[in-house]
XYZ file of C-alpha atoms in Angstrom:
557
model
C 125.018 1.979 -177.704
C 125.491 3.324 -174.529
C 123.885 0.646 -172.616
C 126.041 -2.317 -174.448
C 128.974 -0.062 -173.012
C 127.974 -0.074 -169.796
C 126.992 -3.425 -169.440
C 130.070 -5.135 -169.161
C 131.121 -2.973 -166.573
C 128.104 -4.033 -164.565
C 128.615 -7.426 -165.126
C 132.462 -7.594 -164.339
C 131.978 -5.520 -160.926
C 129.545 -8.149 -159.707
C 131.630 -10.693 -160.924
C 134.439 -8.885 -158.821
C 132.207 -8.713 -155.942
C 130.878 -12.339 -155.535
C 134.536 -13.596 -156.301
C 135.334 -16.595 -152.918
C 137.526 -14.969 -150.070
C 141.007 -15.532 -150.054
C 142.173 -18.026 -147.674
C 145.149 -17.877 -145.252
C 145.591 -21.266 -143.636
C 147.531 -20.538 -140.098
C 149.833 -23.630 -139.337
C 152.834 -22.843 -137.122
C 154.105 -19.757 -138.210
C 153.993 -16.706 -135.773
C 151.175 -14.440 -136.435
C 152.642 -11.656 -137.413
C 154.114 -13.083 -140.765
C 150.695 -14.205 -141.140
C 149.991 -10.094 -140.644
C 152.919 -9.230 -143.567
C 151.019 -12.349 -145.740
C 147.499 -10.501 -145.432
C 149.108 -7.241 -145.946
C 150.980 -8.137 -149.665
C 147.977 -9.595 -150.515
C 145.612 -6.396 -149.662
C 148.333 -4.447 -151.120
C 147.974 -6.675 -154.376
C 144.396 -7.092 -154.600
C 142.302 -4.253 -152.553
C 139.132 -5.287 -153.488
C 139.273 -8.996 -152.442
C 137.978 -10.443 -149.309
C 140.309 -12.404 -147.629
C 139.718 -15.196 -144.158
C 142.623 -16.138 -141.930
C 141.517 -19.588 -141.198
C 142.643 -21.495 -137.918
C 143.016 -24.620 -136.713
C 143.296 -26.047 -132.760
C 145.890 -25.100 -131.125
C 147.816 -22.106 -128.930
C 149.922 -19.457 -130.862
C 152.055 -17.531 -128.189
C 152.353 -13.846 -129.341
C 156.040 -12.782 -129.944
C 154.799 -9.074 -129.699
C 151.307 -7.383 -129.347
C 149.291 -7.533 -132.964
C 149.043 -4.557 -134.053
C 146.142 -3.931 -137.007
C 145.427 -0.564 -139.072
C 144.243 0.094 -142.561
C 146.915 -2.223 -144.239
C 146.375 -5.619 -143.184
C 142.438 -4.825 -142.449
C 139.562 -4.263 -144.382
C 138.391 -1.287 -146.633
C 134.928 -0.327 -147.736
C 134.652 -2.642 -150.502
C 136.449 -5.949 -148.566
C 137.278 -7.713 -145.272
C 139.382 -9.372 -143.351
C 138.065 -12.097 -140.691
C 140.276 -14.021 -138.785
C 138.688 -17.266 -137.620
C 139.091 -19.958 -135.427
C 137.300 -23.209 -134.182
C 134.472 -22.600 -131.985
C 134.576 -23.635 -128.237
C 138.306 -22.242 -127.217
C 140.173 -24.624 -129.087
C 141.729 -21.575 -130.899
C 143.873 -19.745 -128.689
C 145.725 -16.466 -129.054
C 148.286 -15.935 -125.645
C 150.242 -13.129 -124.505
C 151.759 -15.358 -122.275
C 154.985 -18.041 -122.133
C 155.356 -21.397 -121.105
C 157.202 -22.156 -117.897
C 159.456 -24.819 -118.027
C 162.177 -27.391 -116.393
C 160.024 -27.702 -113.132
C 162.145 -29.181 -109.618
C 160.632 -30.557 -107.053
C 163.132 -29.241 -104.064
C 161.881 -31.904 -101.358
C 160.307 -29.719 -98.904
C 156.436 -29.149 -100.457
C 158.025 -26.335 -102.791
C 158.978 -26.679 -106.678
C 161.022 -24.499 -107.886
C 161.960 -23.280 -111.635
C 164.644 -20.679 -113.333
C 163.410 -18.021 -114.832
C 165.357 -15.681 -117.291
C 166.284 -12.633 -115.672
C 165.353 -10.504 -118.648
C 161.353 -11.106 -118.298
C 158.790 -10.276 -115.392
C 155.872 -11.399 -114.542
C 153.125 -10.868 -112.010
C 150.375 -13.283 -113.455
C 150.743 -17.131 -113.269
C 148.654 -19.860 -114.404
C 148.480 -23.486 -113.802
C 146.976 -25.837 -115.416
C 144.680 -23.236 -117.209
C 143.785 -21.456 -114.119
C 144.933 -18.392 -112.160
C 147.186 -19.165 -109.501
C 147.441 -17.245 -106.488
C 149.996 -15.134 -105.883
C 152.047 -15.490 -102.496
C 150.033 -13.016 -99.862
C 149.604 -12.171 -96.431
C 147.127 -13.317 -94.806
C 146.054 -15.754 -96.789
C 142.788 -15.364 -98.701
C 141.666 -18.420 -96.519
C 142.403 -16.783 -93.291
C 139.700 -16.004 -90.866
C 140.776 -12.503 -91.543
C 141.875 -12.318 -94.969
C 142.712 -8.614 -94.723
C 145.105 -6.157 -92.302
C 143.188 -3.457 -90.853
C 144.979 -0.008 -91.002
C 144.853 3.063 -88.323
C 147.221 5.752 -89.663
C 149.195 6.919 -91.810
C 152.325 9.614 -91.574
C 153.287 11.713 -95.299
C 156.785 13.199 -95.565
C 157.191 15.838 -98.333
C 159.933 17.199 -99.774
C 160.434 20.572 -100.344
C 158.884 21.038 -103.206
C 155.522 19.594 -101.860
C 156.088 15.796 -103.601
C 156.117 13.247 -101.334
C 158.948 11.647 -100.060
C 157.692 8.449 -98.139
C 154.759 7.350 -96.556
C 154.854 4.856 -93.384
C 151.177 2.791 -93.285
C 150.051 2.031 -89.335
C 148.136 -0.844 -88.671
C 146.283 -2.772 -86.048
C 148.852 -4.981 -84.931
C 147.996 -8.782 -84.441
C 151.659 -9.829 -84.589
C 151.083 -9.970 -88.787
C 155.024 -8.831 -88.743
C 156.759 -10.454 -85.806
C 159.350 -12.621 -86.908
C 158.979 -11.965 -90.937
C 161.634 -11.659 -92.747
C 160.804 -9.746 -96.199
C 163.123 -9.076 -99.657
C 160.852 -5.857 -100.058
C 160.109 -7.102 -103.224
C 156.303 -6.754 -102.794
C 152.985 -5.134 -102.832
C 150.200 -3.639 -100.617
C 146.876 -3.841 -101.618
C 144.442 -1.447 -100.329
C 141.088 -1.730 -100.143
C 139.117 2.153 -100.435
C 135.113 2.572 -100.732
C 134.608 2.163 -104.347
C 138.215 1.092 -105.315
C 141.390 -0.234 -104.920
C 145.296 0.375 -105.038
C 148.443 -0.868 -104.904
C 151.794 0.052 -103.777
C 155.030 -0.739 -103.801
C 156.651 -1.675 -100.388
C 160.469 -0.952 -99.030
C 160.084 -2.604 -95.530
C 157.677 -3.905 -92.722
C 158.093 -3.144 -88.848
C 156.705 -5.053 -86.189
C 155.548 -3.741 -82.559
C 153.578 -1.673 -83.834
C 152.823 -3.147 -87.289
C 153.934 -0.296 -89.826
C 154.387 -0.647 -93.563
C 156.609 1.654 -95.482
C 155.732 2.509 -98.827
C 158.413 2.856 -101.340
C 158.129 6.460 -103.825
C 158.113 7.429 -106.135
C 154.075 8.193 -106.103
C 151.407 9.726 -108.660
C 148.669 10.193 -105.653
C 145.317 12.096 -105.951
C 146.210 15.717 -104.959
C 142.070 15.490 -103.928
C 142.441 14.494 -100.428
C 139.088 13.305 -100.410
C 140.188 10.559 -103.173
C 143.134 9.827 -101.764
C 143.501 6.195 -100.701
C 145.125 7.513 -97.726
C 142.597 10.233 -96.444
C 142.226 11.363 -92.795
C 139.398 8.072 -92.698
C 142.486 5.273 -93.215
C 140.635 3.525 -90.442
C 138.037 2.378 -92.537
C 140.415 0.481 -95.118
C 142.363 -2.494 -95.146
C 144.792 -4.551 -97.157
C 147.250 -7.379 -97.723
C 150.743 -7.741 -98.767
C 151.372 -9.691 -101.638
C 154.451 -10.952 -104.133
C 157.431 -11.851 -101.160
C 158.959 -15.147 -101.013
C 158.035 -14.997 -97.538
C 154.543 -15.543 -97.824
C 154.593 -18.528 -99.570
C 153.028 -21.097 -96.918
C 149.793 -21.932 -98.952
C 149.074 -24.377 -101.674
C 148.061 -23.116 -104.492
C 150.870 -20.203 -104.088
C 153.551 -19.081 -106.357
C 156.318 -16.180 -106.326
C 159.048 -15.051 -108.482
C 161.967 -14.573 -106.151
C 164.030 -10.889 -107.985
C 167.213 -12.058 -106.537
C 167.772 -15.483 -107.296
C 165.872 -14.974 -110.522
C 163.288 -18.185 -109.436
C 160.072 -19.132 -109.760
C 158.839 -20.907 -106.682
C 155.217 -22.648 -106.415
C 153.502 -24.716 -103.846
C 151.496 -27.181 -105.218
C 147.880 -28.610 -104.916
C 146.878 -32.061 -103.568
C 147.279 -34.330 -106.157
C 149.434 -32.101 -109.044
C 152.757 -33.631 -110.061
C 155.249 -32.160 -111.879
C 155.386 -34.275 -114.912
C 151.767 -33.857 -115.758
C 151.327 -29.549 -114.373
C 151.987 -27.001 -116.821
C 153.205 -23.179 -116.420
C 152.077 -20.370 -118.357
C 153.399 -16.574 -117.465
C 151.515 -13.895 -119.075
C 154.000 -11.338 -120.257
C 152.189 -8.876 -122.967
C 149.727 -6.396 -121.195
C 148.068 -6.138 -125.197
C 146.686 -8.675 -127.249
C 145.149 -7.035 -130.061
C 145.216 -3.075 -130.791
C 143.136 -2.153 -133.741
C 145.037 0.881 -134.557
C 143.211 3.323 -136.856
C 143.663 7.059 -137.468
C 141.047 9.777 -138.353
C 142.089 10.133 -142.273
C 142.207 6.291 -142.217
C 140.310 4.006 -139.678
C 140.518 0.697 -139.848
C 137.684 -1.162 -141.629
C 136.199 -4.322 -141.487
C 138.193 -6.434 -139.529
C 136.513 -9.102 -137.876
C 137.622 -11.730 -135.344
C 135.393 -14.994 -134.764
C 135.844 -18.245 -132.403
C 139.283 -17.306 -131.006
C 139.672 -17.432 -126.953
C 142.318 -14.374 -126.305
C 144.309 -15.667 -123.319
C 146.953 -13.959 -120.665
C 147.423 -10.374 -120.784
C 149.782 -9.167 -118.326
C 149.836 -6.137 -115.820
C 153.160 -4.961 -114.288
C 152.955 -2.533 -112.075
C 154.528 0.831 -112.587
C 157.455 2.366 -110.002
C 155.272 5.009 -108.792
C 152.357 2.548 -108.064
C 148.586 2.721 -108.834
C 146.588 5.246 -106.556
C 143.108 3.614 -107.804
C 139.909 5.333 -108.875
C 135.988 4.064 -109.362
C 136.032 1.348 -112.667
C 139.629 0.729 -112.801
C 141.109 4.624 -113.752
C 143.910 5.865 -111.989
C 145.348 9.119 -110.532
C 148.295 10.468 -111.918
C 149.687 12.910 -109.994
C 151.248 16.077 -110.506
C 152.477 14.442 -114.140
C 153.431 17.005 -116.809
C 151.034 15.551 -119.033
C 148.290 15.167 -117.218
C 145.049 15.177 -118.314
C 143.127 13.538 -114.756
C 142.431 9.674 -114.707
C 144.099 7.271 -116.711
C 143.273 3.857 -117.267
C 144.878 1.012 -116.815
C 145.508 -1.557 -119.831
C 143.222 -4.127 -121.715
C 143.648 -7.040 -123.437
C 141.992 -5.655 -127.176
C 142.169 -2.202 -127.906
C 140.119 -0.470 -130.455
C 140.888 3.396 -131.879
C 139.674 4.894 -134.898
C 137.885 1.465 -136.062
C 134.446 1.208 -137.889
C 132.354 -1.877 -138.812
C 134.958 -4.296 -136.844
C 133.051 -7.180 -134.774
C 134.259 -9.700 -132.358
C 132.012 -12.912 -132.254
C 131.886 -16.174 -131.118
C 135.204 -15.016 -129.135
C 136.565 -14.910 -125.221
C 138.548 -12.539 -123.313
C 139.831 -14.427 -120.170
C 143.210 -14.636 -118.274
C 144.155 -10.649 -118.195
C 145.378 -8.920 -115.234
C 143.721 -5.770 -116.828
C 140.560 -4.517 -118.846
C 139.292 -6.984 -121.551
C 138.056 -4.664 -124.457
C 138.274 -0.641 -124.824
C 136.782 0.973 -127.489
C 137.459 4.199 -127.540
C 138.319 7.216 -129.584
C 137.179 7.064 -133.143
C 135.128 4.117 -132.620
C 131.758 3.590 -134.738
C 129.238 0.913 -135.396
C 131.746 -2.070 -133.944
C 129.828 -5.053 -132.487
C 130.918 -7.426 -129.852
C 128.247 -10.275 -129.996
C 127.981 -13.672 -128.091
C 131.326 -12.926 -126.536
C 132.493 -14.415 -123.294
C 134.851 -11.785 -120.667
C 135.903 -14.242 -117.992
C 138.301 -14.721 -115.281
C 139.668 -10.874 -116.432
C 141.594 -8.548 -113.329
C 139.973 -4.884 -114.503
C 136.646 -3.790 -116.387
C 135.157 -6.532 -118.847
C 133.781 -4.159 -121.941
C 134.624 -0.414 -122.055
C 132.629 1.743 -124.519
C 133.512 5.551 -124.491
C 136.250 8.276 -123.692
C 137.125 9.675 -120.189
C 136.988 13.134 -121.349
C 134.427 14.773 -123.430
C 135.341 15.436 -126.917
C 132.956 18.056 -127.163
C 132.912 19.579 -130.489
C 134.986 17.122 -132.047
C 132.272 14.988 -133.087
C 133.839 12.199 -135.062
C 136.006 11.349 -131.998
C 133.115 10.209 -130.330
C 132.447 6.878 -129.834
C 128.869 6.004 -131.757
C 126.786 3.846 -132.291
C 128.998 0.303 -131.157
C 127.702 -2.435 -129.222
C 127.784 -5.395 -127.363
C 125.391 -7.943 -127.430
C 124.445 -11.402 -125.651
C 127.656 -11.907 -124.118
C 128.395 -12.858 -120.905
C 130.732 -11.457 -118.393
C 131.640 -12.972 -114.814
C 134.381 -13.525 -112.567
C 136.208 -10.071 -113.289
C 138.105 -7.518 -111.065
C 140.313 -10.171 -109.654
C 143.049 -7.773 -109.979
C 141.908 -4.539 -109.713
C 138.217 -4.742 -107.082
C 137.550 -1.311 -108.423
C 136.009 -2.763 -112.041
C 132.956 -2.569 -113.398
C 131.563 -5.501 -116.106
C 130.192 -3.022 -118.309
C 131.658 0.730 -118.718
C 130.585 3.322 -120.626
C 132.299 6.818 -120.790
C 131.515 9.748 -122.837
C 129.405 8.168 -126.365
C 126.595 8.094 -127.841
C 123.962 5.911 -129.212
C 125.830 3.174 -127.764
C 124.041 -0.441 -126.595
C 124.950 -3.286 -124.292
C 121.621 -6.020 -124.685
C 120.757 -9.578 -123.647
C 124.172 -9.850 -121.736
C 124.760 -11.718 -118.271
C 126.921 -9.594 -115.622
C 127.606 -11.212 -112.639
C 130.414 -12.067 -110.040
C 131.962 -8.804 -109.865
C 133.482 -7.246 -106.866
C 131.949 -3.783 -107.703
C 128.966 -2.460 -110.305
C 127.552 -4.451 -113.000
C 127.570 -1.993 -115.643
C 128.328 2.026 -115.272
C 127.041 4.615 -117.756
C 128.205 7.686 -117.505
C 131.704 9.948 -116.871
C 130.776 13.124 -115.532
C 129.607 14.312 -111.991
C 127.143 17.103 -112.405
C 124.304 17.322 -115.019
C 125.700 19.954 -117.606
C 125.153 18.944 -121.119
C 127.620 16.736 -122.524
C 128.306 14.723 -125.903
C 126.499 11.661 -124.474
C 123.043 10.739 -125.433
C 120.909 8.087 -126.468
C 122.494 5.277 -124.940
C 120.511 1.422 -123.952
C 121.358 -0.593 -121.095
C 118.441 -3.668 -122.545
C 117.422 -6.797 -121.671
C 120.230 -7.813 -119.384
C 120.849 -10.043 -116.531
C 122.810 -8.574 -113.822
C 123.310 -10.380 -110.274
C 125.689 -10.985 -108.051
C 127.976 -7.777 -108.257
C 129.261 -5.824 -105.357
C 130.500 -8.466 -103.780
C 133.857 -6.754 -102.333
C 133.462 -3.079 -102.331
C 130.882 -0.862 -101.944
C 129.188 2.365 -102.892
C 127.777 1.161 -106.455
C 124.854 -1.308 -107.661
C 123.728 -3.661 -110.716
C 123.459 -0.229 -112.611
C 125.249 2.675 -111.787
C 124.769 6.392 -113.722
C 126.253 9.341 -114.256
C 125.745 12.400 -115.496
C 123.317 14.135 -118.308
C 122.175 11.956 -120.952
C 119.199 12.695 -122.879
C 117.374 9.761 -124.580
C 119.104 7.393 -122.943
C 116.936 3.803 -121.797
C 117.532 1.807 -119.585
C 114.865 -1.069 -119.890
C 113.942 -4.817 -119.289
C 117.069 -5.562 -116.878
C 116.436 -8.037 -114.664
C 118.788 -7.400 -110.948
C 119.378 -9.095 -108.294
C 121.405 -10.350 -105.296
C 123.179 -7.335 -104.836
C 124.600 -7.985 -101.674
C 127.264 -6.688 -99.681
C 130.553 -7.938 -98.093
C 131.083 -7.423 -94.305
C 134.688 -6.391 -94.992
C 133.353 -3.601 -96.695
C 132.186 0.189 -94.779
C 131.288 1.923 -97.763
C 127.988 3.583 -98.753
C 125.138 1.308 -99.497
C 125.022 -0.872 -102.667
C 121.651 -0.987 -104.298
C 120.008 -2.571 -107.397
C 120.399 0.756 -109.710
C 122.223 3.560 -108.023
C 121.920 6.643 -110.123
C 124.865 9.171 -108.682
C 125.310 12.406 -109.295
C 124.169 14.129 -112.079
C 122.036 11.628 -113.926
C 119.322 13.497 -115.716
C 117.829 12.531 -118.826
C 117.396 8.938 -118.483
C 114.259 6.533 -118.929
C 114.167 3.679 -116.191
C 111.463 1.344 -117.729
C 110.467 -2.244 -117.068
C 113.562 -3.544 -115.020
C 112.844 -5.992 -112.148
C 115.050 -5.757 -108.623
C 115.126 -7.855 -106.051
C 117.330 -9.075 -102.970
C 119.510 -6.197 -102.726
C 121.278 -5.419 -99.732
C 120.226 -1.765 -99.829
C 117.463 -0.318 -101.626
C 116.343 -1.707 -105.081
C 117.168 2.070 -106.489
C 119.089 5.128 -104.736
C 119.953 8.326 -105.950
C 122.056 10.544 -105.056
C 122.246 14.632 -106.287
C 120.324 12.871 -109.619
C 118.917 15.925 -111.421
C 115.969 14.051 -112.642
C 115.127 10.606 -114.291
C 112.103 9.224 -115.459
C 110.821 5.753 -113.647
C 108.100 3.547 -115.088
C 106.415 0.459 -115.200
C 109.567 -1.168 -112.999
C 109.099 -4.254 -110.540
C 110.660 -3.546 -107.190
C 110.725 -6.836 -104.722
C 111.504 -4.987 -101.191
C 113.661 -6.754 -98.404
């Protein structure tokens, strides 16, 4: 009797179970009523799959999607969202430029509303260049500095700084809206400024406060060693002499470009990116987010801005702070997909390209995600970041576990920010980035690791496998293919294959070298990785506190 009462049951959860998806066709409606329709469904039926289904086409975001455990999956269904393979679905955080004039002197011109800002452009699908000085064509594409003079107030903040550099006659005869940036170029890193004015005879730049600086004068962009960095000036209306170049001129509220050989303006198109997030997978610990997957969708044109008291940079894209209240050491700048308190998500078949910032972040609360056969291209900050800046210690369940990232390829990154890394991992554990390609970087292929001395830590059991890494450190310096940090029992590091690690001649830093394993790194096995044509040596260490090396293939010279 029993079993005829149970039965039924069986047969009516399978039933339940094997029941089709439900499908959401996307036409042309904005994505986040296609959110709300996902979301009255789950709320209706909680155990049913359900597949967002999309055709070709571009869907501008209105506002940054935002998912958590309403409109995503649960432990008994999912939610996929999926496109057509090869790009042709596209999800943008940016907005079409239009009503283009040609104003008969080599410039076009366009209005812009006065109530949006931008910093990124792109035409015709690719990045344009924002106006600079010198030009990145230039014999000598950067300004070399000697000096620099800090004012403090009384209370020890800093009032201005004035930048010295080694005058060529950059200045002479320049006249400047002060509506633009410097961009310095440190060891490892990079920063930019705000600036209020230029002076010529001596060349001197003055930088415009307020400022969050490193209070580490070692860090500081603008140590007693500013003779060893350089810049350029970017984002004035004055600098626009190149093709190629664009600028948004503040006080006439205009967008001016200088086209390419051969582009008219019927046939060129305009796209501004304007949200700095894409996609935040918003969990919390009592509910994370389940289940959510995203497949064949290219996310396109996430936006930077940046912030009054300007970006004193740090190694893979973190930033100083300053004497903030809130403080808690580096920050990070944004990314284009965020992940927080997620579990058994997975982007595949996707892209990441067009951001002025970090592509993915998975970070607090993260477990058992999976980015697979995922391309991070054309991207200004870190490609993939796996892991937390700060050690969650005995708060276990914070810790990132167990996600990874798998035959994807990442290239042509740190456009915006030199500083970035392809690959970052932070404080995690049994975390995995495998058969990936990580090349054309302007610092480190991939960096495991977030602490500076080898005390134990949460980390462990981490794989760097199989990869393809070549190419990197192509701007800055002081890094390698693979970079380390810190204690990390059980972690691997195994069947890479590394090379042309080169180095630029712009650049004074330490060496760059196939692996460098910094300060530290203890607990790791090196196996069965091939080096060769590095600038430095194949593998460096510095203060490591002891790794294991074996079976590796080391081509010298």
């Amino acid at each position: 009797m029993k079993a005829l009462l149970i039965l039924p049951v069986m047969l009516l959860t399978a039933s339940c179970s094997m029941m089709p998806a439900k499908k959401i066709q996307v036409t042309d409606q904005d994505l986040l009523t296609v959110q709300e329709q996902v979301r009255d469904y789950r709320a209706k039926h909680p155990g049913r799959n359900i597949k967002v289904v999309f055709g070709e086409g571009t869907w501008y975001l209105v506002k940054t999607l935002v998912f958590n455990k309403s409109n995503a999956g649960s432990g008994k269904s999912s939610v996929d969202w999926e496109g057509v393979p090869g790009g042709k679905t596209v999800i943008s955080g940016g907005m079409e430029i239009p009503g283009m004039h040609d104003a008969g002197y080599g410039i076009w011109w366009a209005d812009v509303d006065p109530t949006i800002k931008f910093e990124q452009l792109y035409v015709d699908g690719v990045r344009a260049t924002r106006a600079r000085m010198p030009n990145r064509t230039d014999t000598l594409p950067r300004i070399y500095l000697t000096k620099s003079r800090w004012v403090y107030n009384p209370d020890s903040t800093i009032r201005n700084i004035t930048v010295e550099v080694k005058d060529r006659g950059f200045f002479n005869e320049l006249s400047t809206q002060g509506e633009f940036e410097m961009v310095v170029f440190k060891d490892w890193t990079t920063s930019r400024f705000r600036v209020s004015g230029l002076k010529s005879d001596p060349g001197e730049i003055f930088l415009k406060p307020p400022f969050a600086l490193s209070e580490n004068t070692y860090n500081s962009i603008f140590a007693n060693d500013a003779d060893h960095y350089s810049c350029y000036l970017e984002g004035d209306p004055a600098f626009l002499d190149e093709a190629g170049e664009w600028v948004l001129d503040r006080q006439s509220n205009k967008l001016y470009y200088k086209p390419l050989p051969n582009q008219t303006i019927e046939k060129t198109s305009f796209v501004a990116a304007l949200s700095e997030q894409l996609i935040v997978v918003e969990g919390t610990r009592e509910n994370p987010v389940k289940n959510l997957s995203f497949k064949n969708i290219s996310f396109q044109h996430a936006a930077y801005l940046l912030p009054e008291y300007s970006h004193d940079g740090a190694q893979a894209c973190f930033y100083y702070p300053g004497k903030a209240a809130d403080s808690q050491g580096f920050r990070i700048i944004g990314e284009a997909i965020r992940m927080r308190w997620a579990s058994n998500c997975s982007f595949t078949g996707c892209s990441v390209i067009h951001t002025a910032g970090n592509g993915f972040f998975l970070e607090e609360g993260c477990h058992n995600n999976l980015i697979a056969n995922t391309v991070i291209e054309d991207f200004g900050g870190n490609g993939i970041m796996i892991g937390l800046p700060v050690d969650p210690k005995a708060d276990s369940i914070a810790l990132p576990t167990g996600n990874k990232a798998t035959g994807c390829t990442v290239h042509a990154g740190g456009l915006y920010f030199q500083g970035a890394v392809g690959v970052w991992f932070g404080f995690g554990a049994h975390n995995e980035i495998s058969t990936s390609e990580i090349y054309d970087m302007p610092y480190t292929g991939i960096s495991m690791g977030w602490q500076w001395n080898p005390l134990p830590t949460s980390s462990r059991d981490n794989r760097i496998l199989n990869n393809k890494i070549h190419h990197v450190m192509q701007v800055l310096g002081d890094g390698g293919g693979i970079y380390t940090l810190g204690f990390q029992p059980g972690s691997v590091i195994s069947g890479n294959e590394i090379h042309d690690i080169l180095r630029s001649e712009l650049n004074h830093a330490s060496p760059n070298n196939g692996m460098f394993i910094d300060e530290g790194s203890k607990g790791y096995r090196i196996e069965n990785n091939t080096i060769k044509n590095t600038a430095h040596t194949c593998i460096r260490g510095h203060r490591t506190a002891g790794v294991e090396l074996t079976g590796n293939t080391f081509y010298m010279g």
